[in-house]
Amino acid sequence: MLYLIGLGLSHETDITVRGLETVRKCKRVYLEAYTSILMAADKESLEKFYGKEVILADRELVEGGTDEILAGAEVDDIAFLVVGDVYGATTHTDLVLRAKEKGIKYEAIHNASVMNAVGASGLQLYQFGQTISLVFFTDSWKPDSFYSRIMENRKIGLHTLILLDIKVKEQSIENMARGRLIYEPPRYMNIATAAEQLLEIEEIRGEKAYTPNTPCIAVSRLGSPSQTFKAATLEELVNYDSGEPLHSLIMLGRQVHDLELEFLYQFCEDPVAFKKFVEEDQEYFKPPPYVPPPDDADDDL
Amino acid sequence: MLYLIGLGLSHETDITVRGLETVRKCKRVYLEAYTSILMAADKESLEKFYGKEVILADRELVEGGTDEILAGAEVDDIAFLVVGDVYGATTHTDLVLRAKEKGIKYEAIHNASVMNAVGASGLQLYQFGQTISLVFFTDSWKPDSFYSRIMENRKIGLHTLILLDIKVKEQSIENMARGRLIYEPPRYMNIATAAEQLLEIEEIRGEKAYTPNTPCIAVSRLGSPSQTFKAATLEELVNYDSGEPLHSLIMLGRQVHDLELEFLYQFCEDPVAFKKFVEEDQEYFKPPPYVPPPDDADDDL
């Protein structure tokens, strides 16, 4: 049996009771260690907590070594641990498909992920549109397909959750070219870089999907003891020191309710100024005023 | 201190280890008991598992009795348990705001909710648009504002998660009018009713936000031992017996990737027919073909 077990966001003890009981009975325990990190725990602390060896599964192993992970899973119990919830990345769905092909049963034990825990910002989850990912730009590579997706969300008034790049166990182009297995230190995008990159693309595209004054919520270390929210405009966030990783960013949509706004004020330096920016931003993509149908309309309702 | 603790989806043991440790040290433990239910547990089994009394908090208490819930929370630890994750409903955000007003500290201990666990369907979470709620229609009340929101999602190719109505501790209009505190048996919307209501509104509105042939995924008892997915068209789901609650429904958007589709086939009776319906449905809201800009375009990129 393959158990996919979500670890939640931060502590060893964020695993569910059922998840922990399952890990403890498994023969091998893999920890997916490249799409996210557990903020207040590491391999060693998890091993101590579980009383079991934990095998780090990097990209090569998860995407190329599914046979190794699934070996013996027809008879033994194998745990595959994922930070956040189980189905956060395409590769996890793929692992399940590979298990099914081999006739191996699987079960998911879910947990919190950034996708639902961002509700802690006070913004209602049902008002979010599609989620986007922002990767580290290089001089020659500035992928901007996210821009149209933010535009689509904001046109219909929805908030956008922006997931920020994480580079773990990456090789430099030079080391890759020379076949040297030397890895760069891990990098986690912070809020200032994200805000800069977003503004850079807005300047290039110029379609006003958002502006320097668009209100955002910086979400730092969600679910950890030092969790912090900061409500400010995109331009203000360029100078924001967001501290230790992990971070994500929410760009507000037009449909902000009073209760959401009231909740956000606790994260503002100047709630009056923030409210003004929200109201100004709501003028973008405002639907045209309602025009009643002509008298001779012959609807079937 | 006020602790808001997510319980996850089904079992007593779906609570996190940290959540359980926190519940056990709290002076009073409230269970929010009207926006959802825990499928494989009840008040008694939770009390046994926690070794503590659990106070059921109905709508009246949560929305009108926050003083009672928060009494003494300046000095004592109070737990407020929520099925799924903590910030699933507006009223929970409101409770936090009331706590803040009283100078009471709070902490959220997150868990899985339908909002992220639907990833188990194989559909990628970042491809979902806004979430909608479908309430039980009556002869005189058929609220259809969800229709425009589905249209908005599908126009940009996104999936829609549709949460189905739950009626717990509701009074009949007659009993309410007479002031009798007699409650109707709980009702949970099933997939067939949801599909019927969706088609009824499509027939009235007729704007083809979706059609009887639009592919959907019925999600039943998500996260419980009897979890079931069913991939079928809306029309087919009218005759689907989805069994015990809880249910929700996903309506597909145009942007279905091959990996998502491959995953869905395991939930189909006839994958070939389902694929055909998906392809046909992708013709709706298809963006116009790309036309290259004229030669004299003078972009700054």
Coordinates of C-alpha atoms in Angstrom, one line a residue:
Chain A
M1 CA 0.0 0.0 0.0
L2 CA 1.2 3.5 -0.9
Y3 CA 0.2 6.1 1.6
L4 CA 0.5 9.7 0.5
I5 CA 0.5 11.8 3.7
G6 CA 0.3 15.5 4.0
L7 CA 2.5 17.1 6.6
G8 CA 0.9 20.5 6.9
L9 CA 2.8 23.7 7.0
S10 CA 5.3 24.0 9.8
H11 CA 5.8 21.7 12.8
E12 CA 6.5 18.0 13.1
T13 CA 3.3 17.9 15.1
D14 CA 1.3 19.4 12.2
I15 CA 0.9 15.8 10.8
T16 CA -2.5 14.3 11.6
V17 CA -2.9 11.7 14.3
R18 CA -3.9 9.2 11.6
G19 CA -1.0 10.3 9.4
L20 CA 1.5 9.7 12.3
E21 CA 0.0 6.3 13.1
T22 CA 0.4 5.3 9.5
V23 CA 4.0 6.6 9.1
R24 CA 5.0 4.5 12.2
K25 CA 3.7 1.3 10.6
C26 CA 5.3 1.9 7.2
K27 CA 8.3 -0.1 6.0
R28 CA 9.9 2.8 4.1
V29 CA 9.2 6.6 4.6
Y30 CA 10.0 9.1 1.8
L31 CA 9.9 12.8 2.3
E32 CA 9.3 14.8 -0.9
A33 CA 12.0 17.5 -0.5
Y34 CA 11.9 19.8 -3.5
T35 CA 8.6 21.5 -4.0
S36 CA 8.4 22.9 -0.4
I37 CA 10.0 22.7 3.0
L38 CA 8.5 22.3 6.5
M39 CA 9.4 25.5 8.2
A40 CA 9.9 24.4 11.8
A41 CA 11.2 20.8 11.2
D42 CA 13.8 18.9 9.2
K43 CA 14.7 15.4 8.3
E44 CA 16.4 14.8 11.7
S45 CA 13.6 16.2 13.8
L46 CA 11.0 14.2 11.8
E47 CA 13.0 11.0 12.2
K48 CA 13.2 11.6 16.0
F49 CA 9.4 12.3 16.1
Y50 CA 8.4 9.3 14.0
G51 CA 11.0 6.9 15.4
K52 CA 11.9 5.9 11.9
E53 CA 14.4 6.6 9.1
V54 CA 13.2 9.2 6.6
I55 CA 14.5 9.0 3.0
L56 CA 14.8 12.4 1.3
A57 CA 13.2 12.2 -2.2
D58 CA 14.6 14.9 -4.6
R59 CA 13.3 15.7 -8.0
E60 CA 15.4 13.0 -9.7
L61 CA 14.0 10.3 -7.4
V62 CA 10.4 11.4 -7.6
E63 CA 10.3 12.0 -11.3
G64 CA 12.6 9.3 -12.4
G65 CA 12.7 6.7 -9.6
T66 CA 9.1 5.8 -9.0
D67 CA 10.1 2.1 -9.4
E68 CA 12.4 2.5 -6.4
I69 CA 9.8 4.3 -4.3
L70 CA 7.1 1.8 -5.2
A71 CA 9.3 -1.3 -4.8
G72 CA 7.5 -3.9 -2.7
A73 CA 4.4 -1.7 -2.2
E74 CA 2.2 -4.6 -3.3
V75 CA 2.9 -6.2 0.1
D76 CA 4.6 -3.6 2.3
D77 CA 3.3 -0.2 3.4
I78 CA 5.3 2.7 2.0
A79 CA 4.8 6.3 3.1
F80 CA 5.3 9.3 0.8
L81 CA 5.3 12.5 2.8
V82 CA 4.4 15.8 1.2
V83 CA 4.7 19.2 2.8
G84 CA 1.3 20.8 2.8
D85 CA -1.4 18.6 1.3
V86 CA -0.8 15.5 -0.9
Y87 CA -1.9 16.7 -4.3
G88 CA 0.0 20.0 -4.4
A89 CA 2.1 19.2 -7.4
T90 CA 1.6 17.3 -10.7
T91 CA 4.3 14.9 -9.8
H92 CA 2.3 13.5 -6.9
T93 CA -0.7 12.8 -9.1
D94 CA 1.8 11.1 -11.4
L95 CA 3.1 8.9 -8.6
V96 CA -0.4 7.7 -7.9
L97 CA -1.0 6.8 -11.6
R98 CA 2.3 4.8 -11.6
A99 CA 1.1 3.0 -8.5
K100 CA -2.2 2.2 -10.1
E101 CA -0.5 0.8 -13.2
K102 CA 1.4 -1.6 -11.0
G103 CA -1.8 -2.6 -9.2
I104 CA -0.6 -1.0 -6.0
K105 CA -3.4 0.4 -3.8
Y106 CA -3.0 3.9 -2.4
E107 CA -4.6 6.1 0.2
A108 CA -4.2 9.9 0.7
I109 CA -4.2 11.3 4.3
H110 CA -4.8 15.0 3.7
N111 CA -3.6 18.1 5.6
A112 CA -3.6 21.8 5.4
S113 CA -1.8 23.5 2.5
V114 CA -1.2 27.1 1.5
M115 CA -4.2 26.7 -0.8
N116 CA -6.7 26.6 2.1
A117 CA -4.7 28.1 5.0
V118 CA -4.4 31.5 3.2
G119 CA -7.9 31.9 4.6
A120 CA -6.0 33.1 7.7
S121 CA -5.5 36.4 5.8
G122 CA -9.2 37.0 6.3
L123 CA -9.9 36.8 2.6
Q124 CA -12.7 34.3 1.8
L125 CA -11.4 31.3 -0.1
Y126 CA -14.3 31.1 -2.5
Q127 CA -13.4 34.5 -3.9
F128 CA -10.0 33.3 -5.2
G129 CA -9.5 32.7 -8.9
Q130 CA -6.8 30.5 -10.5
T131 CA -3.5 30.3 -8.6
I132 CA -0.3 31.4 -10.3
S133 CA 3.4 30.6 -9.7
L134 CA 6.1 33.2 -10.0
V135 CA 9.6 31.9 -10.9
F136 CA 12.9 33.7 -10.3
F137 CA 13.7 35.8 -13.4
T138 CA 17.1 35.7 -15.0
D139 CA 18.5 38.3 -17.4
S140 CA 17.3 36.2 -20.4
W141 CA 14.3 34.4 -19.0
K142 CA 11.3 36.3 -17.7
P143 CA 8.3 34.1 -18.2
D144 CA 5.2 36.2 -18.0
S145 CA 2.3 33.9 -18.7
F146 CA 1.0 34.6 -15.2
Y147 CA 0.2 38.1 -16.3
S148 CA -2.8 37.1 -18.4
R149 CA -4.1 34.8 -15.7
I150 CA -4.0 37.7 -13.1
M151 CA -5.8 39.8 -15.6
E152 CA -8.5 37.1 -16.1
N153 CA -9.0 36.8 -12.3
R154 CA -9.1 40.5 -11.8
K155 CA -11.5 41.1 -14.6
I156 CA -14.1 39.1 -12.7
G157 CA -13.1 40.6 -9.4
L158 CA -11.3 37.6 -7.9
H159 CA -8.2 37.5 -5.6
T160 CA -5.1 35.8 -6.9
L161 CA -2.8 33.6 -4.8
I162 CA 0.7 33.9 -6.1
L163 CA 3.1 31.1 -5.1
L164 CA 6.7 32.1 -5.0
D165 CA 9.6 30.2 -6.5
I166 CA 11.7 27.8 -4.4
K167 CA 15.0 26.5 -5.7
V168 CA 16.3 23.5 -3.9
K169 CA 19.1 21.4 -5.1
E170 CA 19.5 23.3 -8.3
Q171 CA 22.6 23.2 -10.4
S172 CA 24.2 26.3 -12.0
I173 CA 24.2 26.2 -15.8
E174 CA 27.9 25.8 -15.8
N175 CA 27.9 22.9 -13.4
M176 CA 25.1 21.2 -15.3
A177 CA 27.0 21.6 -18.6
R178 CA 30.1 20.1 -17.1
G179 CA 28.1 17.3 -15.5
R180 CA 29.3 18.3 -12.0
L181 CA 26.8 17.3 -9.3
I182 CA 27.4 20.5 -7.3
Y183 CA 24.3 22.2 -6.1
E184 CA 23.6 25.8 -5.4
P185 CA 22.4 26.9 -2.0
P186 CA 18.6 26.8 -1.7
R187 CA 16.8 30.0 -2.6
Y188 CA 13.3 31.1 -1.6
M189 CA 11.7 34.1 -3.3
N190 CA 10.9 36.9 -0.9
I191 CA 8.1 39.4 -1.1
A192 CA 10.2 42.3 -2.4
T193 CA 11.5 40.3 -5.3
A194 CA 8.0 39.1 -6.1
A195 CA 6.7 42.6 -6.1
E196 CA 9.6 43.9 -8.2
Q197 CA 9.1 41.1 -10.8
L198 CA 5.4 41.7 -11.0
L199 CA 5.9 45.4 -11.6
E200 CA 8.6 44.7 -14.2
I201 CA 6.2 42.7 -16.2
E202 CA 3.4 45.2 -15.8
E203 CA 5.8 47.9 -17.2
I204 CA 6.6 45.7 -20.2
R205 CA 3.0 44.5 -20.9
G206 CA 1.3 47.8 -19.9
E207 CA -2.2 46.4 -20.0
K208 CA -3.0 47.4 -16.5
A209 CA -3.8 43.9 -15.2
Y210 CA -2.6 45.6 -12.0
T211 CA -0.8 48.8 -11.1
P212 CA 1.9 49.9 -8.5
N213 CA -1.1 50.9 -6.3
T214 CA -2.9 47.6 -6.4
P215 CA -3.5 46.3 -2.9
C216 CA -1.8 43.0 -1.9
I217 CA -1.3 40.8 1.1
A218 CA 2.1 39.5 1.8
V219 CA 1.8 36.1 3.5
S220 CA 5.0 35.0 5.4
R221 CA 5.6 31.8 7.2
L222 CA 2.0 30.8 7.0
G223 CA 1.1 28.3 9.8
S224 CA 4.4 28.8 11.6
P225 CA 4.9 30.5 15.0
S226 CA 6.2 33.6 13.2
Q227 CA 3.4 33.8 10.7
T228 CA 3.0 37.4 9.4
F229 CA 0.6 39.2 7.1
K230 CA 1.3 42.6 5.6
A231 CA -1.4 44.5 3.7
A232 CA 0.1 47.1 1.3
T233 CA 0.3 48.2 -2.3
L234 CA 2.6 46.3 -4.7
E235 CA 4.9 49.3 -4.8
E236 CA 5.1 49.5 -1.1
L237 CA 6.0 45.8 -0.9
V238 CA 9.1 46.4 -3.1
N239 CA 10.7 47.8 0.1
Y240 CA 9.2 45.3 2.5
D241 CA 11.5 43.1 4.5
S242 CA 9.6 39.9 4.7
G243 CA 12.2 37.9 6.7
E244 CA 12.7 34.2 6.7
P245 CA 10.9 32.0 4.1
L246 CA 8.4 30.8 3.1
H247 CA 6.4 33.5 1.5
S248 CA 3.4 33.9 -0.8
L249 CA 1.5 36.9 -2.1
I250 CA -2.2 37.6 -2.6
M251 CA -3.3 40.2 -5.1
L252 CA -6.7 41.5 -4.2
G253 CA -9.6 41.4 -6.6
R254 CA -12.4 44.0 -6.9
Q255 CA -14.8 41.9 -4.8
V256 CA -13.6 42.7 -1.4
H257 CA -16.3 42.5 1.3
D258 CA -16.4 44.8 4.3
L259 CA -15.7 41.9 6.7
E260 CA -12.6 41.0 4.7
L261 CA -11.4 44.6 4.7
E262 CA -12.0 44.9 8.4
F263 CA -9.8 41.9 9.0
L264 CA -7.1 43.2 6.7
Y265 CA -6.8 46.5 8.6
Q266 CA -4.9 44.8 11.4
F267 CA -2.1 44.1 8.8
C268 CA -1.9 47.7 7.6
E269 CA 0.3 50.5 8.7
D270 CA -2.3 53.0 7.6
P271 CA -5.8 51.5 7.3
V272 CA -7.2 54.8 5.9
A273 CA -4.7 54.9 3.1
F274 CA -5.1 51.2 2.4
K275 CA -8.9 51.6 2.1
K276 CA -8.4 54.4 -0.4
F277 CA -6.1 52.2 -2.5
V278 CA -8.7 49.4 -2.4
E279 CA -11.4 51.7 -3.5
E280 CA -9.3 53.2 -6.3
D281 CA -8.3 49.7 -7.4
Q282 CA -12.0 48.7 -7.5
E283 CA -12.5 51.1 -10.4
Y284 CA -10.4 48.8 -12.6
F285 CA -12.6 46.1 -14.4
K286 CA -15.7 47.5 -12.8
P287 CA -18.7 46.0 -14.7
P288 CA -20.8 48.5 -16.7
P289 CA -23.9 49.8 -15.0
Y290 CA -27.0 47.7 -15.3
V291 CA -29.3 48.7 -18.1
P292 CA -32.8 47.3 -17.9
P293 CA -33.9 45.3 -20.9
P294 CA -36.3 47.0 -23.3
D295 CA -40.0 46.6 -22.7
D296 CA -40.6 44.2 -25.5
A297 CA -38.1 41.7 -24.1
D298 CA -39.7 38.3 -24.3
D299 CA -37.7 36.1 -21.9
D300 CA -39.0 32.7 -21.1
L301 CA -38.7 33.6 -17.3
Chain B
M1 CA -6.2 32.3 24.3
L2 CA -8.7 31.3 21.6
Y3 CA -7.5 28.3 19.5
L4 CA -9.3 27.7 16.2
I5 CA -8.6 24.1 15.3
G6 CA -9.4 22.4 12.0
L7 CA -10.6 18.8 12.4
G8 CA -10.1 17.7 8.8
L9 CA -12.7 15.8 6.9
S10 CA -13.7 12.5 8.4
H11 CA -12.1 10.6 11.4
E12 CA -11.5 11.7 15.0
T13 CA -7.8 11.0 14.2
D14 CA -7.8 13.5 11.3
I15 CA -7.0 16.2 13.8
T16 CA -3.3 17.2 13.8
V17 CA -1.1 16.0 16.7
R18 CA -0.6 19.7 17.7
G19 CA -4.4 20.2 17.5
L20 CA -5.0 17.3 19.8
E21 CA -2.4 18.4 22.3
T22 CA -4.1 21.8 22.3
V23 CA -7.6 20.5 22.7
R24 CA -6.5 18.5 25.7
K25 CA -5.2 21.5 27.5
C26 CA -8.2 23.8 26.9
K27 CA -10.7 24.6 29.6
R28 CA -13.7 24.6 27.2
V29 CA -14.0 22.9 23.8
Y30 CA -16.7 24.1 21.3
L31 CA -17.5 22.2 18.2
E32 CA -19.0 24.2 15.4
A33 CA -21.8 22.0 14.3
Y34 CA -23.8 23.6 11.5
T35 CA -21.7 24.4 8.5
S36 CA -20.4 20.8 8.1
I37 CA -20.2 17.4 9.8
L38 CA -17.3 15.0 10.5
M39 CA -18.2 11.9 8.5
A40 CA -16.8 9.2 10.7
A41 CA -17.1 10.8 14.1
D42 CA -19.6 12.5 16.4
K43 CA -19.7 14.5 19.6
E44 CA -19.5 11.3 21.7
S45 CA -16.6 9.7 19.9
L46 CA -14.7 13.0 19.9
E47 CA -15.3 13.4 23.7
K48 CA -13.9 9.9 24.2
F49 CA -10.9 10.6 22.0
Y50 CA -10.1 13.9 23.6
G51 CA -11.0 12.8 27.1
K52 CA -13.0 16.1 27.4
E53 CA -16.5 17.4 27.2
V54 CA -17.3 18.9 23.8
I55 CA -19.9 21.7 23.6
L56 CA -21.9 21.7 20.3
A57 CA -22.0 25.3 18.9
D58 CA -25.0 25.8 16.7
R59 CA -25.7 28.8 14.5
E60 CA -27.4 30.8 17.3
L61 CA -24.4 30.3 19.6
V62 CA -21.7 31.1 17.0
E63 CA -23.4 34.1 15.5
G64 CA -25.2 35.4 18.6
G65 CA -23.3 34.1 21.5
T66 CA -19.6 35.0 20.9
D67 CA -19.5 36.5 24.4
E68 CA -20.4 33.1 25.9
I69 CA -17.7 31.4 23.7
L70 CA -15.0 33.9 24.5
A71 CA -15.8 34.3 28.2
G72 CA -12.6 34.0 30.2
A73 CA -10.4 33.6 27.2
E74 CA -8.2 36.4 28.4
V75 CA -6.8 33.9 31.0
D76 CA -8.1 30.5 30.0
D77 CA -7.5 28.5 26.8
I78 CA -10.7 27.9 24.8
A79 CA -10.8 25.7 21.7
F80 CA -13.2 26.3 18.8
L81 CA -13.2 23.2 16.6
V82 CA -14.2 23.5 12.9
V83 CA -14.7 20.6 10.5
G84 CA -12.3 21.0 7.6
D85 CA -10.1 24.0 8.0
V86 CA -10.5 26.9 10.3
Y87 CA -11.5 29.7 8.0
G88 CA -14.1 27.9 5.9
A89 CA -17.0 30.2 6.8
T90 CA -17.4 33.9 7.3
T91 CA -18.6 33.4 10.8
H92 CA -15.2 32.0 11.9
T93 CA -13.4 35.1 10.6
D94 CA -16.0 37.1 12.5
L95 CA -15.3 35.2 15.8
V96 CA -11.6 36.1 15.4
L97 CA -12.5 39.8 15.0
R98 CA -14.6 39.7 18.1
A99 CA -11.8 38.1 20.0
K100 CA -9.4 40.8 18.8
E101 CA -11.8 43.5 19.9
K102 CA -11.7 42.0 23.4
G103 CA -8.0 41.9 23.4
I104 CA -8.0 38.1 23.3
K105 CA -5.1 36.4 21.5
Y106 CA -5.9 33.7 19.0
E107 CA -4.1 31.0 17.0
A108 CA -5.3 28.9 14.1
I109 CA -4.2 25.2 13.8
H110 CA -5.0 24.4 10.2
N111 CA -6.2 21.2 8.6
A112 CA -7.4 19.8 5.3
S113 CA -10.7 21.0 3.9
V114 CA -12.6 20.3 0.8
M115 CA -11.0 23.3 -0.8
N116 CA -7.6 21.6 -1.0
A117 CA -8.5 17.9 -0.6
V118 CA -10.4 17.9 -3.9
G119 CA -7.0 17.6 -5.4
A120 CA -7.6 13.9 -4.9
S121 CA -9.8 14.0 -8.0
G122 CA -6.6 14.5 -10.0
L123 CA -7.6 18.0 -11.1
Q124 CA -4.9 20.5 -10.4
L125 CA -5.9 22.9 -7.7
Y126 CA -4.4 26.0 -9.4
Q127 CA -6.8 25.5 -12.3
F128 CA -9.9 26.1 -10.2
G129 CA -11.8 29.4 -10.3
Q130 CA -14.1 30.8 -7.7
T131 CA -16.0 28.4 -5.6
I132 CA -19.8 28.4 -5.5
S133 CA -22.5 27.2 -3.2
L134 CA -25.7 25.5 -4.3
V135 CA -28.7 25.7 -1.9
F136 CA -31.8 23.6 -1.8
F137 CA -34.4 25.1 -4.1
T138 CA -37.9 25.5 -3.0
D139 CA -41.0 26.1 -5.2
S140 CA -40.6 29.8 -4.7
W141 CA -36.9 30.3 -4.0
K142 CA -34.3 29.3 -6.7
P143 CA -31.4 31.6 -6.2
D144 CA -29.3 31.4 -9.3
S145 CA -26.4 33.9 -8.8
F146 CA -24.0 30.9 -9.0
Y147 CA -24.8 30.7 -12.7
S148 CA -22.9 33.8 -13.7
R149 CA -20.0 32.7 -11.6
I150 CA -19.8 29.4 -13.3
M151 CA -20.0 31.2 -16.6
E152 CA -17.1 33.5 -15.5
N153 CA -15.0 30.5 -14.5
R154 CA -15.7 28.6 -17.7
K155 CA -15.1 31.5 -20.0
I156 CA -11.5 31.5 -18.8
G157 CA -11.3 27.7 -18.9
L158 CA -11.3 27.0 -15.1
H159 CA -12.9 24.2 -13.1
T160 CA -15.6 25.1 -10.6
L161 CA -15.9 23.6 -7.2
I162 CA -19.6 23.5 -6.2
L163 CA -20.4 23.1 -2.5
L164 CA -23.7 21.5 -1.8
D165 CA -26.2 22.7 0.8
I166 CA -26.3 21.2 4.3
K167 CA -29.4 21.9 6.4
V168 CA -28.8 21.1 10.1
K169 CA -31.1 22.2 12.9
E170 CA -33.4 24.1 10.6
Q171 CA -37.0 25.0 11.5
S172 CA -39.9 24.7 9.1
I173 CA -41.5 28.0 8.2
E174 CA -44.6 27.0 10.2
N175 CA -42.7 26.1 13.4
M176 CA -40.6 29.3 13.0
A177 CA -43.8 31.4 12.6
R178 CA -45.3 29.8 15.7
G179 CA -42.0 30.1 17.7
R180 CA -41.8 26.4 18.2
L181 CA -38.3 25.1 18.7
I182 CA -38.9 22.0 16.7
Y183 CA -36.2 21.2 14.2
E184 CA -36.4 19.3 10.9
P185 CA -34.2 16.3 10.4
P186 CA -30.8 17.2 8.8
R187 CA -30.6 17.3 5.0
Y188 CA -27.6 17.0 2.8
M189 CA -27.8 17.7 -0.9
N190 CA -26.8 14.7 -3.0
I191 CA -25.3 14.7 -6.5
A192 CA -28.6 14.0 -8.3
T193 CA -30.3 16.9 -6.8
A194 CA -27.4 19.2 -7.5
A195 CA -27.3 18.1 -11.1
E196 CA -31.0 18.6 -11.5
Q197 CA -30.9 22.1 -10.0
L198 CA -28.0 23.1 -12.2
L199 CA -29.9 21.9 -15.3
E200 CA -33.1 23.6 -14.2
I201 CA -31.2 26.9 -14.0
E202 CA -29.5 26.4 -17.4
E203 CA -32.9 25.8 -18.9
I204 CA -34.2 29.0 -17.5
R205 CA -31.2 31.2 -18.2
G206 CA -30.2 29.5 -21.5
E207 CA -26.9 31.2 -21.8
K208 CA -25.0 28.0 -22.2
A209 CA -22.7 28.5 -19.2
Y210 CA -22.8 24.7 -19.3
T211 CA -25.0 22.1 -21.0
P212 CA -26.4 18.7 -20.1
N213 CA -23.2 17.2 -21.7
T214 CA -20.8 19.2 -19.6
P215 CA -18.3 16.9 -17.9
C216 CA -18.3 16.9 -14.1
I217 CA -16.8 15.0 -11.2
A218 CA -19.0 13.9 -8.4
V219 CA -17.1 13.9 -5.1
S220 CA -18.6 11.9 -2.4
R221 CA -17.4 11.4 1.2
L222 CA -14.0 13.0 0.4
G223 CA -11.3 11.9 2.9
S224 CA -13.5 9.1 4.4
P225 CA -12.9 5.4 4.0
S226 CA -15.8 5.3 1.4
Q227 CA -14.6 8.2 -0.7
T228 CA -15.9 8.0 -4.2
F229 CA -15.4 10.0 -7.4
K230 CA -17.6 9.7 -10.4
A231 CA -16.8 11.3 -13.8
A232 CA -19.8 11.8 -15.9
T233 CA -21.8 14.5 -17.7
L234 CA -24.3 16.6 -15.8
E235 CA -27.2 14.8 -17.4
E236 CA -25.8 11.4 -16.4
L237 CA -25.4 12.6 -12.8
V238 CA -29.1 13.2 -12.5
N239 CA -29.5 9.5 -12.3
Y240 CA -26.4 8.8 -10.1
D241 CA -26.9 7.4 -6.7
S242 CA -24.2 9.1 -4.7
G243 CA -25.0 7.3 -1.4
E244 CA -24.3 8.7 2.1
P245 CA -23.3 12.4 2.5
L246 CA -21.2 14.5 2.2
H247 CA -21.0 15.4 -1.5
S248 CA -19.6 18.1 -3.7
L249 CA -19.4 18.5 -7.4
I250 CA -16.7 19.8 -9.7
M251 CA -17.6 21.2 -13.1
L252 CA -14.8 21.0 -15.6
G253 CA -13.3 23.9 -17.4
R254 CA -11.8 23.9 -20.8
Q255 CA -8.2 23.8 -19.5
V256 CA -8.0 20.0 -18.8
H257 CA -4.5 18.6 -19.1
D258 CA -3.8 15.1 -20.4
L259 CA -2.5 14.1 -17.0
E260 CA -5.7 15.3 -15.3
L261 CA -7.8 13.4 -17.9
E262 CA -5.7 10.2 -17.5
F263 CA -6.4 10.4 -13.8
L264 CA -10.2 10.9 -14.3
Y265 CA -10.6 7.9 -16.6
Q266 CA -10.4 5.6 -13.5
F267 CA -13.7 7.3 -12.4
C268 CA -15.5 6.8 -15.7
E269 CA -17.8 4.0 -16.8
D270 CA -16.8 4.7 -20.4
P271 CA -13.5 6.6 -20.8
V272 CA -13.8 6.9 -24.6
A273 CA -17.3 8.5 -24.3
F274 CA -16.1 10.8 -21.5
K275 CA -13.2 12.0 -23.5
K276 CA -15.5 12.8 -26.4
F277 CA -17.7 14.9 -24.0
V278 CA -14.6 16.7 -22.7
E279 CA -13.5 17.5 -26.2
E280 CA -16.9 18.7 -27.2
D281 CA -17.2 20.8 -24.1
Q282 CA -13.8 22.4 -24.8
E283 CA -15.4 24.1 -27.9
Y284 CA -17.4 26.3 -25.6
F285 CA -15.6 29.6 -24.7
K286 CA -12.6 28.6 -26.9
P287 CA -10.5 31.7 -27.3
P288 CA -10.3 33.1 -30.9
P289 CA -7.3 31.9 -32.9
Y290 CA -4.2 33.9 -32.5
V291 CA -3.7 36.7 -35.1
P292 CA -0.2 38.1 -35.3
P293 CA 0.1 41.8 -34.8
P294 CA 0.6 44.0 -37.9
D295 CA 4.2 44.6 -39.0
D296 CA 4.2 48.2 -37.9
A297 CA 3.5 47.2 -34.3
D298 CA 5.8 49.1 -32.0
D299 CA 5.9 47.3 -28.7
D300 CA 8.5 48.2 -26.2
L301 CA 9.5 44.5 -25.8

